[in-house]
C-alpha positions as MATLAB code, in Angstrom:
seq = 'MMEGQKDQEVLVESFKQNGYILKSDILTKEETECYLKGFLDYENRLGGKVTGTYRFKAHLLLPWLHDLVTHPKVVDLVCQLLGPDVVCWSTDLFPKDPGSGKSCGWHQDSTYIGMDPPDALTVWVALTDSNIDNGCVEFSSKSHLKGQLDHTNTMSDKSMLLYGQEIPVEVEKSTIVSAELTAGQASVHHVMTVHSSGPNNSNVRRIGVALRYCGAYVKQKLDIGDSVTYVCGQDHGHFSFEPQPSKIFGEEEIIAHRKACGPVGPKDLIAVK';
ca = [
       2.508  -23.973   22.610;
      -0.757  -22.361   23.156;
      -3.061  -22.088   20.575;
      -2.835  -18.352   19.233;
       0.837  -18.505   19.101;
       1.450  -21.404   17.289;
      -1.290  -19.900   14.593;
       1.369  -16.404   14.685;
       3.966  -18.920   14.000;
       2.076  -20.566   11.139;
       1.788  -17.421    9.546;
       4.926  -15.682   10.181;
       6.224  -19.234    8.116;
       3.953  -19.246    5.592;
       4.732  -15.145    4.683;
       8.434  -16.208    4.815;
       8.077  -19.369    2.245;
       5.433  -17.791   -0.072;
       6.606  -13.598   -0.005;
       2.398  -13.037    0.706;
      -0.736  -13.595    3.197;
      -4.085  -13.926    0.732;
      -6.528  -12.371    3.332;
      -6.558  -10.994    7.266;
     -10.143   -9.834    8.646;
      -8.702   -6.295    9.281;
     -12.138   -3.862    9.790;
     -14.962   -4.313   11.120;
     -18.617   -3.227    8.544;
     -18.920    0.005   10.182;
     -14.906    0.802   10.131;
     -14.907   -0.032    6.369;
     -17.790    1.932    5.601;
     -16.528    4.394    7.508;
     -12.967    4.596    4.983;
     -14.619    4.278    2.072;
     -16.597    7.505    2.719;
     -13.398    8.929    3.845;
     -11.718    8.232    0.298;
     -15.638    9.091   -1.759;
     -15.167   12.447   -0.008;
     -11.289   13.102   -0.663;
     -12.214   12.446   -4.276;
     -14.910   14.591   -4.388;
     -12.953   17.171   -3.111;
     -10.179   16.323   -5.861;
     -13.254   17.037   -8.373;
     -13.761   13.259   -8.348;
     -10.742   12.238   -9.331;
      -7.908   10.530   -7.393;
      -4.974   11.655   -8.795;
      -1.093   12.261   -9.423;
       0.420   12.923   -6.190;
      -2.658   13.121   -4.355;
      -2.667    9.512   -4.311;
       0.617    9.129   -2.270;
       1.065    9.624    1.338;
      -2.365   11.001    1.672;
      -2.774    9.639    5.309;
      -0.593   13.114    5.357;
      -3.780   14.923    4.727;
      -6.357   12.857    6.136;
      -6.744   12.493    9.465;
      -8.987    8.880    8.951;
      -5.905    7.511    6.674;
      -3.501    7.472    9.123;
      -5.848    6.233   11.597;
      -5.956    3.393    9.087;
      -1.990    3.207    9.283;
      -1.738    2.808   12.932;
      -4.875    0.771   13.359;
      -4.003   -1.823   16.023;
      -4.960   -4.718   14.015;
      -3.266   -3.766   11.159;
      -0.203   -2.805   12.917;
      -0.032   -6.019   15.054;
      -0.014   -7.901   11.914;
       2.558   -5.787   10.341;
       4.742   -6.138   13.538;
       4.244  -10.283   13.435;
       6.255  -10.133   10.120;
       8.341   -6.974   11.102;
       8.688   -6.935   14.203;
       8.703   -4.067   16.972;
       9.883   -1.017   15.340;
       8.228   -0.283   12.280;
       7.423    3.102   10.079;
       5.047    3.649    7.300;
       7.075    5.227    4.448;
       4.344    5.405    2.224;
       0.114    4.943    1.143;
      -0.596    4.141   -2.029;
      -4.734    4.997   -3.069;
      -6.048    2.434   -5.533;
      -9.449    3.000   -7.525;
     -10.386    0.860  -10.301;
     -13.255    2.249  -12.488;
     -14.877    0.204  -14.966;
     -14.008   -0.063  -18.315;
     -11.058    2.035  -17.678;
      -8.634   -0.248  -18.810;
      -6.103    0.126  -15.955;
      -3.984   -1.981  -14.359;
      -0.747   -3.097  -12.698;
       1.452   -5.151  -14.951;
       3.927   -7.562  -12.919;
       5.913   -5.922  -11.024;
       8.347   -5.590   -7.689;
       7.507   -2.694   -5.324;
      11.528   -3.043   -4.393;
      12.401   -1.234   -7.629;
      12.606    2.249   -7.166;
      12.575    2.488   -2.949;
      16.646    1.506   -2.383;
      15.840   -0.370    1.178;
      18.523   -2.302    3.000;
      17.990   -4.808    3.636;
      15.083   -4.945    1.910;
      12.635   -5.805    4.883;
       9.204   -4.405    3.794;
       5.785   -5.157    3.024;
       2.514   -3.632    1.904;
      -0.848   -4.458    3.461;
      -3.396   -3.546    0.786;
      -6.733   -3.051    2.533;
     -10.064   -3.520    0.676;
     -12.294   -1.160    0.911;
     -15.014   -2.238   -1.602;
     -14.787   -6.086   -2.627;
     -11.741   -7.197   -4.394;
     -12.143  -10.416   -7.128;
     -10.759  -11.532  -10.588;
     -13.738   -9.512  -11.840;
     -12.696   -5.603  -10.605;
      -8.745   -6.885  -10.870;
      -7.513   -8.223   -7.834;
      -4.256   -8.051   -6.723;
      -2.649  -11.041   -8.361;
       0.829  -12.544   -6.803;
       3.337  -15.078   -7.776;
       4.322  -17.256   -5.309;
       7.702  -17.369   -3.868;
       8.935  -14.954   -6.540;
      10.675  -12.705   -3.282;
      12.971  -15.284   -2.883;
      14.801  -14.654   -6.900;
      15.854  -11.117   -5.905;
      15.462   -7.757   -7.828;
      14.344   -8.353  -10.907;
      15.030   -6.324  -13.888;
      12.049   -4.022  -15.117;
      10.796   -2.239  -18.294;
       9.398    1.647  -18.071;
       6.650    1.232  -20.278;
       4.802    4.593  -19.228;
       1.569    3.136  -20.712;
      -1.444    5.709  -20.000;
      -2.842    1.477  -19.269;
      -0.710    1.503  -15.810;
      -1.825    2.173  -12.341;
       2.052    2.099  -11.631;
       4.014    5.505  -11.917;
       6.159    4.972  -14.910;
       4.162    1.907  -15.951;
       7.187   -0.664  -15.056;
       6.846   -4.294  -15.384;
       8.854   -7.478  -15.867;
       9.622   -7.849  -19.682;
       9.149  -11.725  -19.253;
       6.365  -14.193  -18.738;
       5.374  -15.410  -15.099;
       4.706  -19.043  -14.693;
       1.343  -19.783  -14.549;
       1.323  -21.695  -11.753;
       2.782  -19.701   -9.258;
      -0.221  -17.333   -9.496;
      -2.560  -17.247   -6.623;
      -5.189  -14.043   -6.477;
      -5.835  -12.076   -3.604;
      -9.902  -12.033   -3.716;
     -10.990  -10.167   -0.737;
     -14.167   -9.019    0.530;
     -14.642   -5.208    1.716;
     -12.768   -5.087    5.299;
     -10.124   -7.575    4.595;
      -6.470   -7.252    3.567;
      -3.776   -9.252    1.780;
      -0.169   -8.890    2.813;
       2.768   -8.955    0.608;
       6.647   -8.422    0.770;
       8.323   -6.183   -1.352;
      10.364   -8.069   -3.396;
       7.209  -10.549   -4.296;
       6.147  -10.108   -8.002;
       2.454   -9.159   -7.889;
       0.126   -7.638  -10.943;
      -3.754   -7.050  -10.876;
      -5.608   -7.231  -14.595;
      -8.267   -4.003  -15.449;
     -11.688   -3.640  -14.097;
     -13.948   -5.924  -16.348;
     -17.081   -5.714  -13.899;
     -19.567   -2.919  -13.599;
     -18.134   -1.911  -10.185;
     -15.489   -0.399   -8.970;
     -12.950   -1.616   -6.984;
     -11.534    0.613   -4.294;
      -8.182   -0.639   -1.451;
      -5.225    1.143    0.241;
      -2.030    0.101   -0.068;
      -0.140    0.763    3.565;
       3.547    0.601    3.064;
       5.741   -0.339    6.236;
       9.230   -1.192    6.927;
      11.478   -1.662    9.942;
      12.289    1.717   11.551;
      15.696   -0.255   11.204;
      16.280   -0.232    7.284;
      18.772    2.429    5.397;
      17.775    3.798    2.458;
      20.342    3.579    0.051;
      19.060    6.352   -2.336;
      19.299    9.997   -2.100;
      15.638   10.682   -2.315;
      15.093   12.174    1.308;
      12.657    9.706    3.015;
      10.315   10.788    5.406;
       8.452    8.135    7.138;
       5.132    8.341   10.048;
       6.363    6.900   12.834;
       4.302    3.495   13.966;
       5.413    1.493   17.218;
       8.609    0.845   18.840;
      11.779    2.404   18.805;
      12.809    4.861   16.081;
      17.003    3.940   14.835;
      17.655    7.103   13.379;
      17.585    6.443    9.867;
      14.340    8.895    8.680;
      13.045   11.877    9.198;
       9.182   11.600   11.186;
       6.406   13.155    8.998;
       3.625   14.680   11.578;
       0.129   13.220   12.131;
      -2.909   15.256   10.449;
      -5.308   16.797   12.955;
      -7.222   18.981   10.411;
      -8.521   17.848    6.760;
      -6.327   19.508    4.315;
      -4.956   22.314    6.908;
      -2.452   24.255    5.748;
       0.206   22.383    7.554;
      -1.186   19.233    6.461;
      -0.632   20.779    2.671;
       2.846   21.560    3.887;
       3.751   18.127    4.882;
       2.832   16.423    1.721;
       4.445   18.906    0.181;
       7.251   18.322    1.572;
       6.606   14.589    1.078;
       5.778   14.273   -2.193;
       6.831   17.512   -4.027;
       4.279   20.508   -5.007;
       1.154   19.058   -6.528;
       0.036   22.225   -8.757;
      -3.107   24.273   -8.449;
      -5.511   21.771   -7.023;
      -4.101   22.594   -3.971;
      -5.958   25.675   -3.853;
      -9.301   23.699   -4.474;
      -8.563   20.885   -2.084;
      -8.640   23.876    0.638;
     -11.766   25.132   -0.507;
];
C-alpha cells in the first residue's frame, strides 16, 4: 500500500471513530490573507458588522467565498470523507470580537437540518489564529455515535447560534478536545458531533468560515426548500442548484441569496452601493 493511501485511510478511520479532524493545512499564507481581506471588505460594505442573514450562504454574494467552497484542497478533503458526489448546503461566517461575550453552547449541527442519512460535515477554516484564548471550537469525542440529542433553545443574545440552542446536560470533560488552528488551517466535524466554542477573552479578533457539505445522495426530510451549491460528482436530483456568483453583490447575486435565505431587509440597498 502506498504511503499516501495509508494516510488517507487513517484519516477517514479517525473521522469515523472520533467525529472530527483536529487540523488540516488548507490555505497558503497568500490565500489566507486574500480571503481575510475579502471578509473585511464584506464587513465594511455592511456597515462594520456581518449579522443576521448576511452571515449565511454569503458564497452566493461573494465570488471569493464561492472559490473557497470549491477550493481543491477543501474538496479533496471532503471527498475523502463523504465520497465523490458532494454539494455545499451552507456557509456560515463566524467573527468573534474580544470582550463581546459571544459563544456557542454545546450543540449538534444536525438539530434543525433533517438530512437523511446524516452524511454531512463542516469544514471550519481559520482566517485568523483560533485558540483557547480567543474562543476556538471544541469537540466532544465520539459524540456523533450517540445519535440526535435533545436541545433547548435559550434565545440568548450572547449565543452565536440562531436560536441559542444547546444540549441541557453536562458534557463529560474527559471527551473534550480543542481545535486550535493557525490561520489557513481547518478542522472538520461530523454534523452530529457535539461541539462548542467559548468567548473571546483575548485582545484580538477570531475570524472563521464554516463550510457545510453533504453527500449529493442525501435527502432533505424537512419541507424547507433547501437549495445547494454543486461541488463535484454526480447530481442525484435531491436538491435544486444555486448559481455561481460572478460579481460582488450583483443584482442576480442578491436575488439568489434572497431566494436561498429569505429577505434581509433594507441593508440590501446599502450593500449594493
